[in-house]
């Protein structure tokens, strides 16, 4: 079994740039355009207001990426406390090993620790694997936001980031059962 290590890197790290170029080519191939036109600045992923992770294989090659950036209520329909997933990607040869799920869990944990209250993401109808990953990870459709909020091929999802140690669905009380 291949061992993969996750490492935080800057969004403009050469390995991150390489994977970002690859994901943009895949977007262009799937959608017949120039890829995701969302403007991203490396500083958007700098802790504590974001994080960018790469997965490396046993030969120290970058094989997967993903990041989150802080968002608050703005003209693109984000909400206060949002953490937005960006550039979740696994190269073709490394797919099927749970890397996207590992990166997603690590990003959720980090955003929760940073005080973000909801993880949001935008994907497209021509990325069924992404939709399946998010649906199976507890994400549900939400009001559209971001650059592609008016695009018919766009789909937006959200998942509450409940603080560690709290219960979901009901309030804790001092009573014991």
GROMACS .gro file of C-alpha atoms in nm:
model
  177
    1UNK     CA    1   0.000   0.000   0.000
    2UNK     CA    2   0.127   0.344  -0.093
    3UNK     CA    3   0.190   0.577   0.199
    4UNK     CA    4   0.099   0.941   0.150
    5UNK     CA    5   0.197   1.229   0.375
    6UNK     CA    6   0.004   1.552   0.402
    7UNK     CA    7   0.203   1.874   0.427
    8UNK     CA    8   0.092   2.235   0.459
    9UNK     CA    9   0.244   2.451   0.185
   10UNK     CA   10   0.194   2.800   0.050
   11UNK     CA   11  -0.054   2.824  -0.237
   12UNK     CA   12   0.229   2.958  -0.454
   13UNK     CA   13   0.473   2.677  -0.363
   14UNK     CA   14   0.608   2.522  -0.688
   15UNK     CA   15   0.443   2.185  -0.613
   16UNK     CA   16   0.109   2.357  -0.546
   17UNK     CA   17   0.141   2.556  -0.869
   18UNK     CA   18   0.214   2.233  -1.060
   19UNK     CA   19  -0.100   2.061  -0.924
   20UNK     CA   20  -0.309   2.375  -0.976
   21UNK     CA   21  -0.202   2.380  -1.341
   22UNK     CA   22  -0.307   2.014  -1.370
   23UNK     CA   23  -0.649   2.071  -1.215
   24UNK     CA   24  -0.706   2.371  -1.442
   25UNK     CA   25  -0.633   2.150  -1.744
   26UNK     CA   26  -0.884   1.895  -1.615
   27UNK     CA   27  -1.149   2.167  -1.565
   28UNK     CA   28  -1.083   2.292  -1.919
   29UNK     CA   29  -1.114   1.938  -2.055
   30UNK     CA   30  -1.440   1.870  -1.870
   31UNK     CA   31  -1.608   2.207  -1.927
   32UNK     CA   32  -1.454   2.316  -2.259
   33UNK     CA   33  -1.328   2.647  -2.121
   34UNK     CA   34  -1.012   2.792  -1.965
   35UNK     CA   35  -1.063   2.638  -1.620
   36UNK     CA   36  -1.173   2.799  -1.294
   37UNK     CA   37  -1.149   3.178  -1.327
   38UNK     CA   38  -1.190   3.239  -0.952
   39UNK     CA   39  -0.918   3.483  -0.843
   40UNK     CA   40  -0.704   3.329  -0.569
   41UNK     CA   41  -0.425   3.505  -0.384
   42UNK     CA   42  -0.169   3.293  -0.194
   43UNK     CA   43  -0.236   3.499   0.119
   44UNK     CA   44  -0.596   3.373   0.125
   45UNK     CA   45  -0.467   3.034   0.239
   46UNK     CA   46  -0.226   3.161   0.506
   47UNK     CA   47  -0.308   3.040   0.859
   48UNK     CA   48  -0.509   3.117   1.062
   49UNK     CA   49  -0.748   3.235   0.786
   50UNK     CA   50  -0.684   2.937   0.563
   51UNK     CA   51  -0.467   2.635   0.492
   52UNK     CA   52  -0.333   2.467   0.179
   53UNK     CA   53  -0.233   2.100   0.189
   54UNK     CA   54  -0.050   1.875  -0.052
   55UNK     CA   55  -0.029   1.497  -0.037
   56UNK     CA   56   0.306   1.347  -0.132
   57UNK     CA   57   0.367   0.985  -0.229
   58UNK     CA   58   0.653   0.765  -0.105
   59UNK     CA   59   0.882   0.913  -0.373
   60UNK     CA   60   0.804   1.266  -0.250
   61UNK     CA   61   0.596   1.354  -0.555
   62UNK     CA   62   0.294   1.584  -0.505
   63UNK     CA   63  -0.018   1.384  -0.593
   64UNK     CA   64  -0.312   1.568  -0.436
   65UNK     CA   65  -0.410   1.913  -0.314
   66UNK     CA   66  -0.679   2.105  -0.133
   67UNK     CA   67  -0.722   2.419   0.069
   68UNK     CA   68  -0.966   2.635   0.256
   69UNK     CA   69  -0.995   3.012   0.283
   70UNK     CA   70  -1.202   3.227   0.517
   71UNK     CA   71  -1.510   3.394   0.379
   72UNK     CA   72  -1.762   3.623   0.541
   73UNK     CA   73  -2.086   3.781   0.419
   74UNK     CA   74  -2.018   3.965   0.093
   75UNK     CA   75  -2.158   4.050  -0.250
   76UNK     CA   76  -2.090   3.695  -0.374
   77UNK     CA   77  -2.344   3.550  -0.124
   78UNK     CA   78  -2.105   3.396   0.129
   79UNK     CA   79  -2.207   3.396   0.498
   80UNK     CA   80  -2.018   3.503   0.808
   81UNK     CA   81  -1.804   3.217   0.936
   82UNK     CA   82  -1.770   3.033   0.606
   83UNK     CA   83  -1.458   2.835   0.517
   84UNK     CA   84  -1.447   2.774   0.143
   85UNK     CA   85  -1.285   2.464  -0.005
   86UNK     CA   86  -1.069   2.530  -0.309
   87UNK     CA   87  -0.860   2.325  -0.549
   88UNK     CA   88  -0.943   1.980  -0.418
   89UNK     CA   89  -0.761   1.759  -0.668
   90UNK     CA   90  -0.600   1.417  -0.696
   91UNK     CA   91  -0.388   1.325  -0.998
   92UNK     CA   92  -0.534   1.040  -1.203
   93UNK     CA   93  -0.268   0.786  -1.100
   94UNK     CA   94  -0.334   0.843  -0.728
   95UNK     CA   95  -0.714   0.829  -0.734
   96UNK     CA   96  -0.901   0.561  -0.542
   97UNK     CA   97  -0.676   0.563  -0.233
   98UNK     CA   98  -0.885   0.793  -0.013
   99UNK     CA   99  -0.656   1.094  -0.052
  100UNK     CA  100  -0.936   1.344  -0.121
  101UNK     CA  101  -1.124   1.219   0.185
  102UNK     CA  102  -0.809   1.254   0.403
  103UNK     CA  103  -0.741   1.605   0.279
  104UNK     CA  104  -1.106   1.702   0.324
  105UNK     CA  105  -1.110   1.578   0.685
  106UNK     CA  106  -0.785   1.761   0.766
  107UNK     CA  107  -0.916   2.084   0.615
  108UNK     CA  108  -1.245   2.058   0.803
  109UNK     CA  109  -1.058   2.001   1.130
  110UNK     CA  110  -0.831   2.299   1.069
  111UNK     CA  111  -1.117   2.533   0.971
  112UNK     CA  112  -1.313   2.424   1.280
  113UNK     CA  113  -1.009   2.494   1.501
  114UNK     CA  114  -0.981   2.838   1.338
  115UNK     CA  115  -1.337   2.918   1.447
  116UNK     CA  116  -1.509   2.880   1.111
  117UNK     CA  117  -1.869   2.759   1.143
  118UNK     CA  118  -1.948   2.619   0.798
  119UNK     CA  119  -1.746   2.459   0.519
  120UNK     CA  120  -1.874   2.551   0.173
  121UNK     CA  121  -1.771   2.451  -0.176
  122UNK     CA  122  -1.866   2.497  -0.536
  123UNK     CA  123  -1.828   2.221  -0.791
  124UNK     CA  124  -1.986   2.141  -1.124
  125UNK     CA  125  -2.219   1.889  -1.278
  126UNK     CA  126  -1.933   1.750  -1.490
  127UNK     CA  127  -1.749   1.641  -1.174
  128UNK     CA  128  -1.967   1.355  -1.046
  129UNK     CA  129  -1.681   1.207  -0.840
  130UNK     CA  130  -1.654   1.533  -0.646
  131UNK     CA  131  -2.029   1.549  -0.591
  132UNK     CA  132  -2.025   1.189  -0.462
  133UNK     CA  133  -1.732   1.260  -0.229
  134UNK     CA  134  -1.900   1.563  -0.075
  135UNK     CA  135  -2.243   1.399  -0.044
  136UNK     CA  136  -2.089   1.095   0.126
  137UNK     CA  137  -1.895   1.328   0.361
  138UNK     CA  138  -2.204   1.503   0.497
  139UNK     CA  139  -2.233   1.798   0.259
  140UNK     CA  140  -2.577   1.907   0.144
  141UNK     CA  141  -2.686   2.141  -0.136
  142UNK     CA  142  -2.703   2.507  -0.031
  143UNK     CA  143  -2.779   2.848  -0.178
  144UNK     CA  144  -2.532   2.925  -0.453
  145UNK     CA  145  -2.240   3.162  -0.391
  146UNK     CA  146  -1.916   3.270  -0.553
  147UNK     CA  147  -1.812   3.351  -0.907
  148UNK     CA  148  -2.023   3.075  -1.064
  149UNK     CA  149  -2.342   3.129  -0.862
  150UNK     CA  150  -2.541   3.210  -1.179
  151UNK     CA  151  -2.399   2.923  -1.388
  152UNK     CA  152  -2.639   2.635  -1.458
  153UNK     CA  153  -2.353   2.381  -1.433
  154UNK     CA  154  -2.254   2.503  -1.084
  155UNK     CA  155  -2.352   2.322  -0.765
  156UNK     CA  156  -2.286   2.452  -0.414
  157UNK     CA  157  -2.269   2.247  -0.095
  158UNK     CA  158  -2.223   2.318   0.273
  159UNK     CA  159  -2.153   2.132   0.595
  160UNK     CA  160  -2.174   2.275   0.948
  161UNK     CA  161  -1.844   2.271   1.135
  162UNK     CA  162  -1.960   2.189   1.484
  163UNK     CA  163  -1.700   2.266   1.749
  164UNK     CA  164  -1.515   1.962   1.882
  165UNK     CA  165  -1.677   1.822   2.195
  166UNK     CA  166  -2.029   1.944   2.116
  167UNK     CA  167  -2.326   1.736   2.024
  168UNK     CA  168  -2.524   1.783   1.708
  169UNK     CA  169  -2.899   1.793   1.685
  170UNK     CA  170  -2.967   1.883   2.048
  171UNK     CA  171  -2.832   2.109   2.316
  172UNK     CA  172  -2.633   1.967   2.605
  173UNK     CA  173  -2.790   2.001   2.944
  174UNK     CA  174  -2.655   1.949   3.291
  175UNK     CA  175  -2.880   1.647   3.341
  176UNK     CA  176  -2.753   1.294   3.304
  177UNK     CA  177  -2.954   1.025   3.134
   0.00000   0.00000   0.00000
